[in-house]
Structure formats: structure tokens, C-alpha cells
Short mmCIF file of C-alpha atoms and ligand atoms in Angstrom, two decimals:
data_model
loop_
_atom_site.label_atom_id
_atom_site.label_comp_id
_atom_site.label_asym_id
_atom_site.label_seq_id
_atom_site.Cartn_x
_atom_site.Cartn_y
_atom_site.Cartn_z
CA MET A 28 -28.29 19.80 18.22
CA PRO A 29 -27.34 20.66 14.78
CA ARG A 30 -24.75 18.49 13.28
CA LYS A 31 -21.42 20.48 12.38
CA ALA A 32 -21.24 21.46 8.77
CA LEU A 33 -18.41 19.73 6.89
CA ARG A 34 -15.77 21.89 5.46
CA PHE A 35 -13.34 21.09 3.45
CA GLU A 36 -9.70 23.01 2.33
CA THR A 37 -7.71 22.44 -0.77
CA THR A 38 -3.99 22.38 0.24
CA GLU A 39 -1.16 23.35 -2.10
CA GLU A 40 -0.85 19.77 -3.21
CA GLY A 41 -4.08 20.30 -4.42
CA CYS A 42 -5.47 17.71 -1.54
CA PHE A 43 -9.09 18.17 -0.58
CA VAL A 44 -8.95 17.91 3.42
CA CYS A 45 -11.71 18.20 6.07
CA THR A 46 -11.00 21.30 8.26
CA SER A 47 -14.53 20.73 10.46
CA HIS A 48 -14.01 17.41 11.53
CA LYS A 49 -10.77 15.56 12.76
CA THR A 50 -9.28 12.40 11.02
CA ASN A 51 -8.88 9.29 12.44
CA PRO A 52 -5.88 8.26 14.37
CA ASP A 53 -4.88 5.99 11.38
CA GLY A 54 -5.53 9.55 9.27
CA TYR A 55 -8.34 8.56 7.24
CA PHE A 56 -11.22 10.64 7.81
CA ARG A 57 -14.42 9.14 7.97
CA LYS A 58 -17.90 10.22 8.53
CA ASN A 59 -20.91 9.32 9.64
CA PHE A 60 -23.99 8.22 7.28
CA ASN A 61 -27.11 7.02 8.97
CA GLY A 62 -24.91 5.57 11.98
CA VAL A 63 -22.55 3.80 9.71
CA SER A 64 -19.03 5.28 9.73
CA LYS A 65 -17.74 5.07 6.33
CA MET A 66 -14.33 6.35 4.99
CA PHE A 67 -15.04 9.48 3.02
CA HIS A 68 -12.73 9.42 0.16
CA ARG A 69 -14.12 5.96 -0.92
CA VAL A 70 -17.74 7.72 -0.42
CA MET A 71 -16.55 10.50 -2.92
CA TRP A 72 -15.11 8.03 -4.99
CA LYS A 73 -18.52 5.96 -5.50
CA HIS A 74 -20.18 9.03 -5.83
CA HIS A 75 -17.69 10.10 -9.01
CA HIS A 76 -16.99 6.47 -10.10
CA GLY A 77 -19.84 4.23 -8.96
CA GLU A 78 -19.48 1.33 -6.71
CA ILE A 79 -15.93 -0.14 -5.82
CA PRO A 80 -15.22 -3.52 -7.51
CA GLU A 81 -14.94 -6.45 -4.96
CA GLY A 82 -11.38 -7.07 -3.73
CA MET A 83 -10.61 -3.39 -4.72
CA GLU A 84 -9.03 -0.84 -2.67
CA ILE A 85 -8.80 2.68 -3.18
CA ASP A 86 -5.45 4.26 -2.92
CA HIS A 87 -4.16 7.67 -2.44
CA LEU A 88 -1.67 8.72 -5.15
CA CYS A 89 -0.89 11.61 -3.10
CA LYS A 90 -0.20 9.34 -0.25
CA ASN A 91 -2.69 11.99 2.34
CA ARG A 92 -5.07 9.64 3.76
CA ALA A 93 -6.92 12.61 4.74
CA CYS A 94 -7.41 13.57 1.30
CA CYS A 95 -10.61 13.36 -0.36
CA ASN A 96 -10.20 14.91 -3.98
CA VAL A 97 -11.06 12.08 -6.30
CA LYS A 98 -8.52 13.17 -8.74
CA HIS A 99 -5.95 12.19 -6.50
CA LEU A 100 -7.39 8.35 -5.91
CA ARG A 101 -7.08 5.44 -8.08
CA VAL A 102 -8.42 2.08 -7.34
CA LEU A 103 -6.03 -0.92 -6.78
CA GLU A 104 -6.29 -4.55 -6.51
CA ARG A 105 -6.15 -5.01 -2.65
CA SER A 106 -3.14 -7.68 -2.56
CA TYR A 107 -0.97 -4.97 -4.77
CA HIS A 108 -1.79 -2.22 -2.79
CA LYS A 109 -0.88 -3.99 0.40
CA VAL A 110 2.52 -4.74 -1.78
CA ILE A 111 3.29 -1.04 -2.70
CA THR A 112 2.31 0.22 0.76
CA ASN A 113 4.85 -2.05 2.54
CA GLN A 114 7.61 -1.40 -0.32
CA THR A 115 7.13 2.38 0.09
CA ARG A 116 7.24 2.18 3.76
CA TYR A 117 10.43 -0.39 3.36
CA LEU A 118 12.04 1.84 1.11
CA GLU A 119 11.82 4.72 3.42
CA ARG A 120 13.18 2.93 6.28
CA PHE A 121 15.46 1.61 4.36
CA GLN A 122 16.63 4.89 3.03
CA LYS A 123 16.53 6.51 6.69
CA ALA A 124 18.79 3.48 7.59
CA LYS A 125 21.25 4.40 4.91
CA GLN A 126 21.77 7.82 5.89
CA TYR A 127 22.40 6.61 9.76
CA TRP A 128 24.85 4.11 8.83
CA GLN A 129 26.49 6.42 6.98
CA ASP A 130 26.53 8.71 9.96
CA ASN A 131 27.08 6.60 12.66
CA LYS A 132 28.21 3.47 11.50
CA PRO A 133 26.28 1.07 13.63
CA THR A 134 26.46 -2.74 13.63
CA GLY A 135 23.59 -5.05 11.80
CA VAL A 136 22.31 -5.71 15.56
CA GLU A 137 22.12 -1.62 16.30
CA LEU A 138 20.61 -1.24 13.04
CA GLY A 139 18.06 -3.79 13.37
CA ARG A 140 16.89 -2.83 17.03
CA LEU A 141 16.91 0.95 15.63
CA PHE A 142 15.13 0.74 12.53
CA GLY A 143 12.69 -2.50 13.72
CA VAL A 144 13.84 -5.02 11.42
CA THR A 145 16.01 -8.47 12.50
CA HIS A 146 19.68 -8.21 12.70
CA SER A 147 19.91 -10.44 9.80
CA CYS A 148 18.25 -7.85 7.78
CA GLY A 149 20.31 -4.84 8.87
CA SER A 150 23.65 -6.72 8.35
CA TYR A 151 22.24 -7.47 5.08
CA TRP A 152 21.57 -3.88 4.49
CA ILE A 153 24.95 -2.79 5.49
CA ARG A 154 26.64 -5.42 3.15
CA GLN A 155 24.82 -3.79 0.13
CA TRP A 156 25.68 -0.59 1.27
CA LYS A 157 29.25 -1.39 1.55
CA SER A 158 29.27 -3.01 -1.82
CA GLU A 159 27.81 0.06 -3.45
CA LEU A 160 30.68 1.98 -2.09
CA ASN A 161 33.35 -0.47 -4.39
ZN1 LIG B 12 -4.58 14.40 -2.08
#
């Protein structure tokens, strides 16, 4: 059976995404190379820039994991990558929680339960937001 041809499309943001094959549930697009499944954006990076140095990871500047546009990729130290990814996630959650708090005035416990943080973290956030109002 012939293999399905790879087809890519460029989004409005300039992201280069595969439209012929599905991305993995984690959002990354992987492709089989001689029986080895590889993350396609890493393959693209290597093709343009050479080997990825040990301990380094490829980060998407556009935050679109499916994107394979080398211009949207940068190489980062693995430990640093983890930190900024967690910070972004934390910040998003923090901002959503703040919005929810402004609209509904939940307790720290409720906030913790709704946003997947401990109740002390929820209470800490609330104290912070209250102090911003003063
Ligand atoms: Zn992109």
C-alpha cells in the first residue's frame, strides 16, 4: 500500500502544520522514519541547523506544538524549557482564576478545587488580588 503523502499548510500565524496526518494526542506531530517515530519539528530543526545538542530541547515560539516552521522554533536548555512552560501554564491558570474570583468571589478552598491548586495556594492568590485593590 502506498504511503499517504505528507501535506502541510501554513496558517495565518505562519505556522507550518501537517494536514494529511493527525498529530498525537499531546499535540506534537510525529512521523515514522524507518520504523522510528520522530517528532517532526525536531526533524525539521536538524535538517536546517544540524544536531540538537545534548540536554537541549526545541521550543515552539508560537506555542503551537503541531507547528513545523523552523522560524518558529528555538533551541532551549531542557531545564529552562520546563521552567518557562510551567510558568506559562501557571500564569494562564492564575489569570483565569482571577477572573473567576472577580466574578464569583469564591473561597480559597473553592478556588483551589476549581483550578487544581492547593487551598493554601488559592487563599494566597486571593490575598494577592485583594491587596491589588487597595
Ligand atoms: Zn508556528
